[in-house]
Short mmCIF file of C-alpha atoms in Angstrom, two decimals:
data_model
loop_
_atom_site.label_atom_id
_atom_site.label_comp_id
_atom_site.label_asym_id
_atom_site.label_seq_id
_atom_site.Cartn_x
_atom_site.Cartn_y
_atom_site.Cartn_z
CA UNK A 1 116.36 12.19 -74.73
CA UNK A 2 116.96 9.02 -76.60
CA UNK A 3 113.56 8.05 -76.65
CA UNK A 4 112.38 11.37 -78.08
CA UNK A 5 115.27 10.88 -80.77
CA UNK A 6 114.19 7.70 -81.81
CA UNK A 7 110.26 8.56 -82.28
CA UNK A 8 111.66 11.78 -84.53
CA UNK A 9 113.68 9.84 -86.49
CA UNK A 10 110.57 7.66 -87.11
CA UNK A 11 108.73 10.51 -87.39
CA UNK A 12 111.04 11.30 -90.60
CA UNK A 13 111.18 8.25 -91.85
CA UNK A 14 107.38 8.00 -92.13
CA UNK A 15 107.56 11.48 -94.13
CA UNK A 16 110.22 10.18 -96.65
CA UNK A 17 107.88 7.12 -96.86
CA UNK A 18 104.79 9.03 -98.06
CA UNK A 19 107.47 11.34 -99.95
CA UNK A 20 108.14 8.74 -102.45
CA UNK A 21 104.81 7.21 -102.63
CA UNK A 22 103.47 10.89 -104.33
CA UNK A 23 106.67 11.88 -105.58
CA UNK A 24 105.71 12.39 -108.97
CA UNK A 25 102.41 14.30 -108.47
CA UNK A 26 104.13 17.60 -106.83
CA UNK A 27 104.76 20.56 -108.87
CA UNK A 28 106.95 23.49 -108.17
CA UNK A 29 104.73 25.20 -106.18
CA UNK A 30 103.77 22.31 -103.97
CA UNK A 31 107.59 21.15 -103.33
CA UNK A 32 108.14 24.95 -102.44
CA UNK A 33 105.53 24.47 -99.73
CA UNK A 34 106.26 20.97 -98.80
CA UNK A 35 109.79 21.83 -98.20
CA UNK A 36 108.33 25.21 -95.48
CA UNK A 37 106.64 22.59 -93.76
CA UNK A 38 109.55 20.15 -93.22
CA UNK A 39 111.53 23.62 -91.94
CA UNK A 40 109.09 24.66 -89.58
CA UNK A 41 109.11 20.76 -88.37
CA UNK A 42 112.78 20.57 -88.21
CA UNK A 43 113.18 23.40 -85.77
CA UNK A 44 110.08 21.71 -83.77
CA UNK A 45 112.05 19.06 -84.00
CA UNK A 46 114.83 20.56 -82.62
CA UNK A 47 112.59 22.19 -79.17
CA UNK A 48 111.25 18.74 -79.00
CA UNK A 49 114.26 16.92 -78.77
CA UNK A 50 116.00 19.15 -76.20
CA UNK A 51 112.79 19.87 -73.75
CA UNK A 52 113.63 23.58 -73.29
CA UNK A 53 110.84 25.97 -73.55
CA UNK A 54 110.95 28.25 -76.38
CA UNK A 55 108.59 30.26 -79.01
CA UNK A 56 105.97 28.31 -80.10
CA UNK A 57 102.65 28.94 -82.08
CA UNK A 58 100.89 29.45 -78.70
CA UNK A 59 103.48 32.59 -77.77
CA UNK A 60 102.63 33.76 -80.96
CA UNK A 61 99.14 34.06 -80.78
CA UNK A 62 99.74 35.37 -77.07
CA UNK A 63 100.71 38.22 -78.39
CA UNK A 64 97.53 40.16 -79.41
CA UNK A 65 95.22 37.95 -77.42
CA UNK A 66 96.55 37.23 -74.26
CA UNK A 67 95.67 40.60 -72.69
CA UNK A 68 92.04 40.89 -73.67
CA UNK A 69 91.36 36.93 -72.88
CA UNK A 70 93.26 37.83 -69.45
CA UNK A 71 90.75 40.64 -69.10
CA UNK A 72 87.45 38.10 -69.68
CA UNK A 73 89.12 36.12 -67.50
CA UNK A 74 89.41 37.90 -64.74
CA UNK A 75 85.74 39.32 -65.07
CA UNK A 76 83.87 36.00 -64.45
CA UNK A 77 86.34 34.95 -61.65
CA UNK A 78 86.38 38.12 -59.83
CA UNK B 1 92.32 9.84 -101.60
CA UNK B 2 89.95 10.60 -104.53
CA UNK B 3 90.52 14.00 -106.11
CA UNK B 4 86.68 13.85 -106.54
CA UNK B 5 84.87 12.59 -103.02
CA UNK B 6 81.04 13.06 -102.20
CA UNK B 7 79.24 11.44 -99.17
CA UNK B 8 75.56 10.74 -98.55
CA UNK B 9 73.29 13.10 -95.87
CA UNK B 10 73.43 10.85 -93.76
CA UNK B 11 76.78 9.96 -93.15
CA UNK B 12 77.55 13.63 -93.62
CA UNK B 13 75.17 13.96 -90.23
CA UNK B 14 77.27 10.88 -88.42
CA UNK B 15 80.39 12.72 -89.14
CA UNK B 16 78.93 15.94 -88.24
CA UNK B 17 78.12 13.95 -84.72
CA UNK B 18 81.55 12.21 -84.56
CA UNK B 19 82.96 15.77 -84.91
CA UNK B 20 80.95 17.58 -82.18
CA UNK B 21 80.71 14.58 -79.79
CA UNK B 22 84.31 13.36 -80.25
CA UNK B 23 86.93 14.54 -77.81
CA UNK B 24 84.40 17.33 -75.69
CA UNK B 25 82.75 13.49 -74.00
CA UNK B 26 86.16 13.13 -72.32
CA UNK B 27 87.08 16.31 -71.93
CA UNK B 28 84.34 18.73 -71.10
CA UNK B 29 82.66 17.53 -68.02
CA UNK B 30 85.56 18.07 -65.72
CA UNK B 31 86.12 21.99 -67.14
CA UNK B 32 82.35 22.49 -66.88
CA UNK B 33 81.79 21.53 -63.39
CA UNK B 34 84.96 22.70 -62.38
CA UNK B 35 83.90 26.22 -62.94
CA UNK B 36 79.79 26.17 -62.96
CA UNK B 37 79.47 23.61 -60.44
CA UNK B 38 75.78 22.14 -60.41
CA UNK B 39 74.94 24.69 -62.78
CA UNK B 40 77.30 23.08 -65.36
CA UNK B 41 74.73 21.22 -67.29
CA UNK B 42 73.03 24.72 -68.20
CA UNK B 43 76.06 25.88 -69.35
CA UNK B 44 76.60 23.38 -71.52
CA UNK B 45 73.16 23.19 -72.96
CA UNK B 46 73.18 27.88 -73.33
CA UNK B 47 76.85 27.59 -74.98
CA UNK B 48 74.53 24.65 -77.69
CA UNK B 49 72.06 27.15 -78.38
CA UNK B 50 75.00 29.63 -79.07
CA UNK B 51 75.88 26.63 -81.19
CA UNK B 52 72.97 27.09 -83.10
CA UNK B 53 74.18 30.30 -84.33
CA UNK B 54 77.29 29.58 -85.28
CA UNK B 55 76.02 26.83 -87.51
CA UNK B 56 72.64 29.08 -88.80
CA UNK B 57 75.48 31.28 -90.64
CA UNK B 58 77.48 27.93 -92.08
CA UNK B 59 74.35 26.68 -93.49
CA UNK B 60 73.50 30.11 -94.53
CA UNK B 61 76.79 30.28 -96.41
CA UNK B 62 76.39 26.28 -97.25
CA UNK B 63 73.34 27.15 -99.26
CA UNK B 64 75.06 29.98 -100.87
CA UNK B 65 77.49 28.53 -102.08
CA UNK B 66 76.78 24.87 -101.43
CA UNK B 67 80.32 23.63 -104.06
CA UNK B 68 82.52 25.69 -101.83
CA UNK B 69 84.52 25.75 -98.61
CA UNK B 70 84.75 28.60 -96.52
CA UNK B 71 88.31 29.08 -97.71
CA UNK B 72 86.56 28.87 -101.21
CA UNK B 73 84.08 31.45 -100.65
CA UNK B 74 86.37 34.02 -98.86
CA UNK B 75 88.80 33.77 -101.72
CA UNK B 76 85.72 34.45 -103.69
CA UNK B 77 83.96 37.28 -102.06
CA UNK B 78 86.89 39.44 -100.62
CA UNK B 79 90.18 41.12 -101.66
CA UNK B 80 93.27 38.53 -101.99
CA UNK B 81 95.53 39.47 -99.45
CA UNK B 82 92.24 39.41 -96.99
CA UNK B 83 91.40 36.27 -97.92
CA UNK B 84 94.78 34.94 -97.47
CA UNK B 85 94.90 36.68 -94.10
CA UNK B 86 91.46 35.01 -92.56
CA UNK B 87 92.83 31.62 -93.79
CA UNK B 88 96.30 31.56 -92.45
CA UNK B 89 94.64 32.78 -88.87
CA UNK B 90 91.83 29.65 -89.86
CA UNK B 91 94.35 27.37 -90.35
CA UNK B 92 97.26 28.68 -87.04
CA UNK B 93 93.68 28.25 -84.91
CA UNK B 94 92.55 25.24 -85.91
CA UNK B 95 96.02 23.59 -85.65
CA UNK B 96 96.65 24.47 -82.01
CA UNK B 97 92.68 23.45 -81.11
CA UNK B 98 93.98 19.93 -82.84
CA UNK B 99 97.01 20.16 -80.67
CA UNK B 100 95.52 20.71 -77.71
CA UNK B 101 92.84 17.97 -78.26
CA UNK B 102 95.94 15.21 -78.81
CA UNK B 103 97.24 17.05 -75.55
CA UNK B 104 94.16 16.10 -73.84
CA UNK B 105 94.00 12.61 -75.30
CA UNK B 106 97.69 12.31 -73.81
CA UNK B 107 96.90 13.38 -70.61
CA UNK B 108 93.76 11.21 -70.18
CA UNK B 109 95.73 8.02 -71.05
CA UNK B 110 98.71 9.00 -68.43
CA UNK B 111 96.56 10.42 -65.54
CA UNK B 112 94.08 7.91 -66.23
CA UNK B 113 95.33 4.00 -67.35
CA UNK B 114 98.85 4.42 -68.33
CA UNK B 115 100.67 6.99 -65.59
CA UNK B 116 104.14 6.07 -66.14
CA UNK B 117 104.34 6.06 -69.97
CA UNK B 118 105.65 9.46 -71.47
CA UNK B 119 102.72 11.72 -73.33
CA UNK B 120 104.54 11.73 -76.87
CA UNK B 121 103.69 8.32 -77.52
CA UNK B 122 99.88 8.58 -77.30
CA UNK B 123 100.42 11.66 -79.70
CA UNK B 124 102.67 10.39 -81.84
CA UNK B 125 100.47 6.68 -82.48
CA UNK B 126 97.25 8.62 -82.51
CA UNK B 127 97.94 11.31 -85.05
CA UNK B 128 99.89 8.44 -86.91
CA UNK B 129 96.65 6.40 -87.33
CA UNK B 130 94.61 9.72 -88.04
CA UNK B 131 97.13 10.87 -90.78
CA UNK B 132 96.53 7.24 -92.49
CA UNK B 133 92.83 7.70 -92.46
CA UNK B 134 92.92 11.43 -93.42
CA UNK B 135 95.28 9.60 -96.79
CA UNK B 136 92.88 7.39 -97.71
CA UNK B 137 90.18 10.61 -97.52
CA UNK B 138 86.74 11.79 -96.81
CA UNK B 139 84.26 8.75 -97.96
CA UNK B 140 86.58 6.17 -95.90
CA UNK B 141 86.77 8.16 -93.09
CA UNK B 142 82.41 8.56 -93.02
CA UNK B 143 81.79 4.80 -93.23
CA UNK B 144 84.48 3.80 -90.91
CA UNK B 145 83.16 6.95 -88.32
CA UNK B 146 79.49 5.24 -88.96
CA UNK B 147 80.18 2.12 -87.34
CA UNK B 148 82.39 3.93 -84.10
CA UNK B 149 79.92 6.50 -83.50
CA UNK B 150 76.95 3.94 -82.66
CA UNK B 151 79.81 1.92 -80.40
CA UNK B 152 81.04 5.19 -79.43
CA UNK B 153 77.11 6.09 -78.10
CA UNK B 154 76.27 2.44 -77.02
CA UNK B 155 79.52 2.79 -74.71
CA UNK B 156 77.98 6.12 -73.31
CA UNK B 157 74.78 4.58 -72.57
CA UNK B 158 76.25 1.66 -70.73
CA UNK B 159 78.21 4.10 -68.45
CA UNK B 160 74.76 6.11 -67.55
CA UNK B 161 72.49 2.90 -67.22
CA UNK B 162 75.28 0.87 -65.09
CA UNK B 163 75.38 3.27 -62.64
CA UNK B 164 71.82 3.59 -62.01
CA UNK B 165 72.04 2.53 -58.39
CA UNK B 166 74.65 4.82 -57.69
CA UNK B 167 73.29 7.97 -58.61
CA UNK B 168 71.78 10.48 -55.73
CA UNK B 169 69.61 12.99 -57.07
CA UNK B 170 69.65 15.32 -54.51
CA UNK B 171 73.51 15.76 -54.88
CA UNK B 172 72.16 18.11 -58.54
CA UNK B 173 70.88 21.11 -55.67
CA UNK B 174 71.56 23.87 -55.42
CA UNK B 175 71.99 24.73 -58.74
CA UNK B 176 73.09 27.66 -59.15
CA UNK B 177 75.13 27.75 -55.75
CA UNK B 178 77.46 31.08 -56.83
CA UNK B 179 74.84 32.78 -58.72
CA UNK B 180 75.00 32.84 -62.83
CA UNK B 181 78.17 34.01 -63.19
CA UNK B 182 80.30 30.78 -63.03
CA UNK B 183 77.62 29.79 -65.43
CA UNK B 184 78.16 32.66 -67.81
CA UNK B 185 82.08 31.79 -67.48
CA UNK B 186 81.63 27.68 -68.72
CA UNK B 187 78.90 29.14 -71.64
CA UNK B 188 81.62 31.13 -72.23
CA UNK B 189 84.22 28.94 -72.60
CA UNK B 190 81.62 26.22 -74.43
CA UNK B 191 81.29 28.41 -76.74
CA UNK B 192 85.22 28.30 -77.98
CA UNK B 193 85.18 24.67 -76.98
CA UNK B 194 82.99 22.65 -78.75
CA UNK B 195 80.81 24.81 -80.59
CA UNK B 196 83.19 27.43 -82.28
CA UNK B 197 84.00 23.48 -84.30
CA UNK B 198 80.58 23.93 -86.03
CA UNK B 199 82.69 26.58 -88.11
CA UNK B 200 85.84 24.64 -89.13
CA UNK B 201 83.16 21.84 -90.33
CA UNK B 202 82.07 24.36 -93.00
CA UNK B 203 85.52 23.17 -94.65
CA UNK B 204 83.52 19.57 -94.71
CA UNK B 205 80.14 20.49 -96.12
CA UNK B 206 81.00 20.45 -99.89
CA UNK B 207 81.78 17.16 -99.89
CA UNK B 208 78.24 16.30 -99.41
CA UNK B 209 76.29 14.81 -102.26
CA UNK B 210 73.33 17.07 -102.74
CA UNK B 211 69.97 14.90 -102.49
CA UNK B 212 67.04 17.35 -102.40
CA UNK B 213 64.74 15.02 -100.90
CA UNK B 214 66.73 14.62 -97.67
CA UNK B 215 65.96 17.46 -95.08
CA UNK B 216 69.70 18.22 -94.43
CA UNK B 217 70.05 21.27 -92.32
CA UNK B 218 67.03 20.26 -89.93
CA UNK B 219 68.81 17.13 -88.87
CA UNK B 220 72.34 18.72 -88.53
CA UNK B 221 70.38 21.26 -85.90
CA UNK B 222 68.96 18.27 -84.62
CA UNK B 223 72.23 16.26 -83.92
CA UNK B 224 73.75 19.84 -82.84
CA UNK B 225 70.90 19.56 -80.14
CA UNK B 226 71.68 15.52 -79.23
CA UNK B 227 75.32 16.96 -78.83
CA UNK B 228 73.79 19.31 -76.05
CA UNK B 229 71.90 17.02 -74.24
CA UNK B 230 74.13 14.31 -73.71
CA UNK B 231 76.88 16.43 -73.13
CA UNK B 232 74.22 17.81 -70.46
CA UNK B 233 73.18 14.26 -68.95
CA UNK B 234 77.15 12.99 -68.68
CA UNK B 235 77.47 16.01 -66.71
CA UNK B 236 74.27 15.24 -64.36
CA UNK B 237 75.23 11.74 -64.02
CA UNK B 238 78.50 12.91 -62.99
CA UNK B 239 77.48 15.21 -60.29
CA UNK B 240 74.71 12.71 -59.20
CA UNK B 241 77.23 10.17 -58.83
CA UNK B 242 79.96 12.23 -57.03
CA UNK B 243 78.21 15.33 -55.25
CA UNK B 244 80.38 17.86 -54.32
CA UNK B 245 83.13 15.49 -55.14
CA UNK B 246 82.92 15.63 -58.58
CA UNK B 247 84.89 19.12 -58.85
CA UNK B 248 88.38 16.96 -58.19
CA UNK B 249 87.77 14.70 -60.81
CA UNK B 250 89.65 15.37 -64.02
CA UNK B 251 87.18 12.57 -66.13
CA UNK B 252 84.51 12.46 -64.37
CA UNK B 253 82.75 10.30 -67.03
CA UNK B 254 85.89 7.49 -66.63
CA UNK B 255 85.54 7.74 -63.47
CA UNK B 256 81.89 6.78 -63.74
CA UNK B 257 82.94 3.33 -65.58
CA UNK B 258 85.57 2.95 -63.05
CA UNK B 259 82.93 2.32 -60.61
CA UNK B 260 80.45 0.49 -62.27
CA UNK B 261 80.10 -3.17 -60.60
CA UNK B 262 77.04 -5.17 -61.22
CA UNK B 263 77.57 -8.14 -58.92
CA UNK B 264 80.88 -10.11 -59.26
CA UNK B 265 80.02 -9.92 -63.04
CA UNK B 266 80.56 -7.01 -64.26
CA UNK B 267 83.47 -4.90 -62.86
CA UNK B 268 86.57 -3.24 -63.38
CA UNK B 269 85.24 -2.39 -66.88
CA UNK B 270 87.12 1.42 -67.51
CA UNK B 271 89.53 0.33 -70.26
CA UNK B 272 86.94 -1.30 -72.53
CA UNK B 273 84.98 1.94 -71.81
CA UNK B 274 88.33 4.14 -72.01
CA UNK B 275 88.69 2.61 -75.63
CA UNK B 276 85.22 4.11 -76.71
CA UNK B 277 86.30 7.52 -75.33
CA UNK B 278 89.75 7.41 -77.66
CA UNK B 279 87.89 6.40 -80.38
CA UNK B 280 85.96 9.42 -79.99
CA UNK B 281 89.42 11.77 -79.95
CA UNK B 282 90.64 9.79 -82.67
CA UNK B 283 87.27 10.50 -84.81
CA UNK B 284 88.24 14.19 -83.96
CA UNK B 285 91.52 14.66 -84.40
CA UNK B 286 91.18 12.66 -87.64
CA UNK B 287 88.65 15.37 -89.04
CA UNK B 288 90.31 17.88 -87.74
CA UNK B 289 93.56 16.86 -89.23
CA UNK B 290 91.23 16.95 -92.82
CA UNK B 291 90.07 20.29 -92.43
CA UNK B 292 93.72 21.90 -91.34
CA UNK B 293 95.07 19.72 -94.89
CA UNK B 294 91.60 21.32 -96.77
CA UNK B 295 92.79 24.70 -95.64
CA UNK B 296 95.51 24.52 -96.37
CA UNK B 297 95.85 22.62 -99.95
CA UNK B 298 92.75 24.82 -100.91
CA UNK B 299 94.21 28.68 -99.63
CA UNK B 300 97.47 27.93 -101.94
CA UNK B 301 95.69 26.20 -104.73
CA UNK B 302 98.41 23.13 -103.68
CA UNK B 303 97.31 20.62 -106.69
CA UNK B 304 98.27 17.27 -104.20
CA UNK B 305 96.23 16.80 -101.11
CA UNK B 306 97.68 13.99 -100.15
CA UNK B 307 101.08 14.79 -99.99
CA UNK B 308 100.44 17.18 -97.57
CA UNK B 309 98.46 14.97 -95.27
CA UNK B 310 101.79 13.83 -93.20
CA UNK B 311 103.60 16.69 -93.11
CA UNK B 312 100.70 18.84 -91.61
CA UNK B 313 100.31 15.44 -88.94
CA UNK B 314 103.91 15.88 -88.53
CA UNK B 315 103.64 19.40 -87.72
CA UNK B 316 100.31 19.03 -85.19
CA UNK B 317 102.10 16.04 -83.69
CA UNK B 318 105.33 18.74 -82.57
CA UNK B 319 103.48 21.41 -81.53
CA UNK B 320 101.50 18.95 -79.31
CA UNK B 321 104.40 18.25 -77.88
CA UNK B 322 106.20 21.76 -77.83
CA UNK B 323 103.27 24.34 -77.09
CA UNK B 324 102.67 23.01 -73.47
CA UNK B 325 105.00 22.02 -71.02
CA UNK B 326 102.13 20.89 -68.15
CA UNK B 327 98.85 20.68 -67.96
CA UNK B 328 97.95 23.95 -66.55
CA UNK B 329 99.76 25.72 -69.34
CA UNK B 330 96.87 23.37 -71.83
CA UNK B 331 94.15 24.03 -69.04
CA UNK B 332 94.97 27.96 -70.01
CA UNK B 333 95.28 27.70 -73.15
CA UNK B 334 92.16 25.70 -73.34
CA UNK B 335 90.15 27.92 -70.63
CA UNK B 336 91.31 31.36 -71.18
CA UNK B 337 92.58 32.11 -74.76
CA UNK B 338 90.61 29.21 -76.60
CA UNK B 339 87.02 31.25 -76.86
CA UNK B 340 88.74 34.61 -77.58
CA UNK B 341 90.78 33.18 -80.32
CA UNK B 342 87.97 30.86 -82.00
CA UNK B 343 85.97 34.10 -82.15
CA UNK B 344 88.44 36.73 -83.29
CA UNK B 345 90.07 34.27 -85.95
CA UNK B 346 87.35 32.16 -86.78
CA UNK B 347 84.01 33.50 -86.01
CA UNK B 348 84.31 37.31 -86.83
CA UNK B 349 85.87 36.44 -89.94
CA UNK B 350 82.86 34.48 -90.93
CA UNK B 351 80.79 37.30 -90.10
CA UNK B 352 82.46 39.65 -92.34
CA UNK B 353 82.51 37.09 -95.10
CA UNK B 354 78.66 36.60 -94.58
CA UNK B 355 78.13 40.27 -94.82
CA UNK B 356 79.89 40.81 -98.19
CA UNK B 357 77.68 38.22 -99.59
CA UNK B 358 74.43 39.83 -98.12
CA UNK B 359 76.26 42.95 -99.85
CA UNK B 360 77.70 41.68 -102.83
CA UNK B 361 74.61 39.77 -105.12
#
């Protein structure tokens, strides 16, 4: 757990790095999006760090595709 | 970064090869044979010409519209909020492919050379080094790709020709042991992994500098087919090497250079030869990196590319290491749902958006 700390908090520090170094190029818009992106990082982050398994982009797209792709699946191996 | 980049044909063709060849000449031998068996290297070469398709349509578009991406062109030729909705599903698609390639990567270094280190360092140094390139953009990333790809080839070529004395031809028959099915299945699954890539690449193409007396599209179909066939050979080599073997093997082609010994000279080779085969991931998870920050700087008119390079890195790196907790939930992911979800969120959308041009003159 300590390692995985330590290589986020890298992680971060490498993001407020390149933060400052285009600071004054962002507009509105693109701090807006830049900020979604940190939020959907810090609760990756967050799974990361504590190793459980929870919803991820791959459950997501599970959703509407699992079934079918289950389905093609099972055709060629049956 | 420039905000203004072009690149010559031919180094648009090199990364076009880097691309295609990058990751799948670790990765897809052991897939491939695992489910076609000898018949594996016809898979590989029927999922190419299916290939061919796929990039027949991004050239068709490419001449269309040869200053815009495909982002570019959907915004162009259909309603907003569709638009919006093909590139979100581009961009979700292409981020888990480039997730599950730095998966792979992982898992080749700690099943392979380094078993006891943990996976989230490979992923975390390699997108690292692939976020810098993707900063310092497209023209720096085709001449340093120039130089790898030839090492990158000469590397493969050693493998093949060092082994010459072990291979057994006989081991290739019978081909088609189980009938065409199993072959139909890896086609099938070639088809989501590598070809459905030729499609994200159309996020590349404007970038090239147009020079009219350069035949262009002839030689991308032309490195397309040099994709095929030495994807094909690796996979002969492989099962002429191992026999029935070869099935167990999760690289077969590093275990190829694991064996090569010429004498008391040359031996014990398989990490100068399991450096070439990074490079290659790196190459793709580098352009793939590019083409998730195109999508998405271009589908919300972001006016900073590069700002966005790290975060996006920071965000593939995480759900490389959060979408899969083993390898059989990436071998699923990569074998089951990667081919339906290339084609219902990549490739159908670029047949609709092909359409309305046809329609719309």
């Amino acid at each position: 757990m300590i390692e995985r700390i330590i290589v986020t908090v890298v992680m971060y520090l490498l993001l407020v790095y390149t933060w400052f170094l285009d600071k004054e190029k962002k507009n509105r818009k693109d701090f807006m999006f830049y900020m979604g992106l940190v939020c959907i990082s810090g609760y990756l982050s967050f799974v990361f760090i504590s190793g459980k398994a929870m919803f991820n982009l791959d459950d997501l797209l599970d959703i509407p595709f699992e079934r079918p792709a289950r389905m093609i699946f099972n055709y060629f191996t049956s | 970064m420039k905000q203004i980049e072009t690149i010559n044909t031919l180094q648009m063709i090199l990364l076009f090869q880097a691309f295609i060849t990058g990751s799948t000449i670790i990765n897809i031998q052991g897939p491939f044979i695992g489910i076609a068996e000898n018949g594996a290297w016809i898979s590989i070469l029927l999922a190419n010409g299916l290939g061919a398709v796929v990039m027949m349509i991004v050239l068709f578009m490419y001449e269309r519209y040869p200053t815009l991406s495909y982002v570019q062109y959907t915004k162009v030729l259909m309603w907003k909020p569709i638009a919006y909705l093909f590139g979100i599903s581009l961009a979700l698609i292409v981020i888990l492919f480039t997730a599950n390639i730095t998966y792979g990567m992982g898992q080749f270094l700690t099943t392979s050379m380094l078993k006891e280190s943990p996976l989230y360092i490979f992923h975390f140094l390699i997108i690292m080094v692939a976020s810098l390139t993707v900063r310092q953009g497209i023209e720096v990333m085709a001449r340093m790709f120039h130089g790898m790809l030839y090492f990158l080839f000469f590397i493969i070529l050693s493998i093949l020709v060092l082994n010459i004395t072990h291979y057994h031809p006989e081991y290739l028959q019978p081909v088609l042991l189980s009938g065409w099915k199993p072959v139909l299945h890896a086609t099938y699954v070639g088809i989501g992994f590598p070809y459905m890539d030729i499609m994200y690449f159309a996020m590349i193409l404007p970038y090239l500098k147009r020079e009219k007396d350069k035949p262009f599209k002839r030689w991308m179909y032309a490195g397309l087919l040099l994709n095929g066939i030495i994807l094909a050979v690796t996979i002969i080599a492989s099962i002429m090497v191992f026999g029935p073997m070869v099935t167990y093997e999760k690289f077969p082609i590093f275990q190829l250079a694991r064996i090569i010994e010429i004498g008391e000279i040359i031996q014990r080779v398989e990490s100068v030869f399991g450096i070439a085969l990074i490079i290659g991931t790196y190459m793709k998870i580098t352009m793939m990196l590019f083409i998730i920050n195109e999508i998405i700087t271009q589908l919300f008119d972001l006016s900073n590319k590069r700002a966005f390079v790290f975060p996006l890195g920071l965000l593939v790196y995480l759900f490389s290491t959060t979408s899969f907790n083993n390898e059989i939930e990436l071998g699923e992911s990569g074998l089951i749902m990667e081919t339906i979800l290339a084609v219902s969120l990549g490739f159908i959308p670029l047949l609709i958006v092909a359409g309305r041009s046809l329609v719309k003159r």
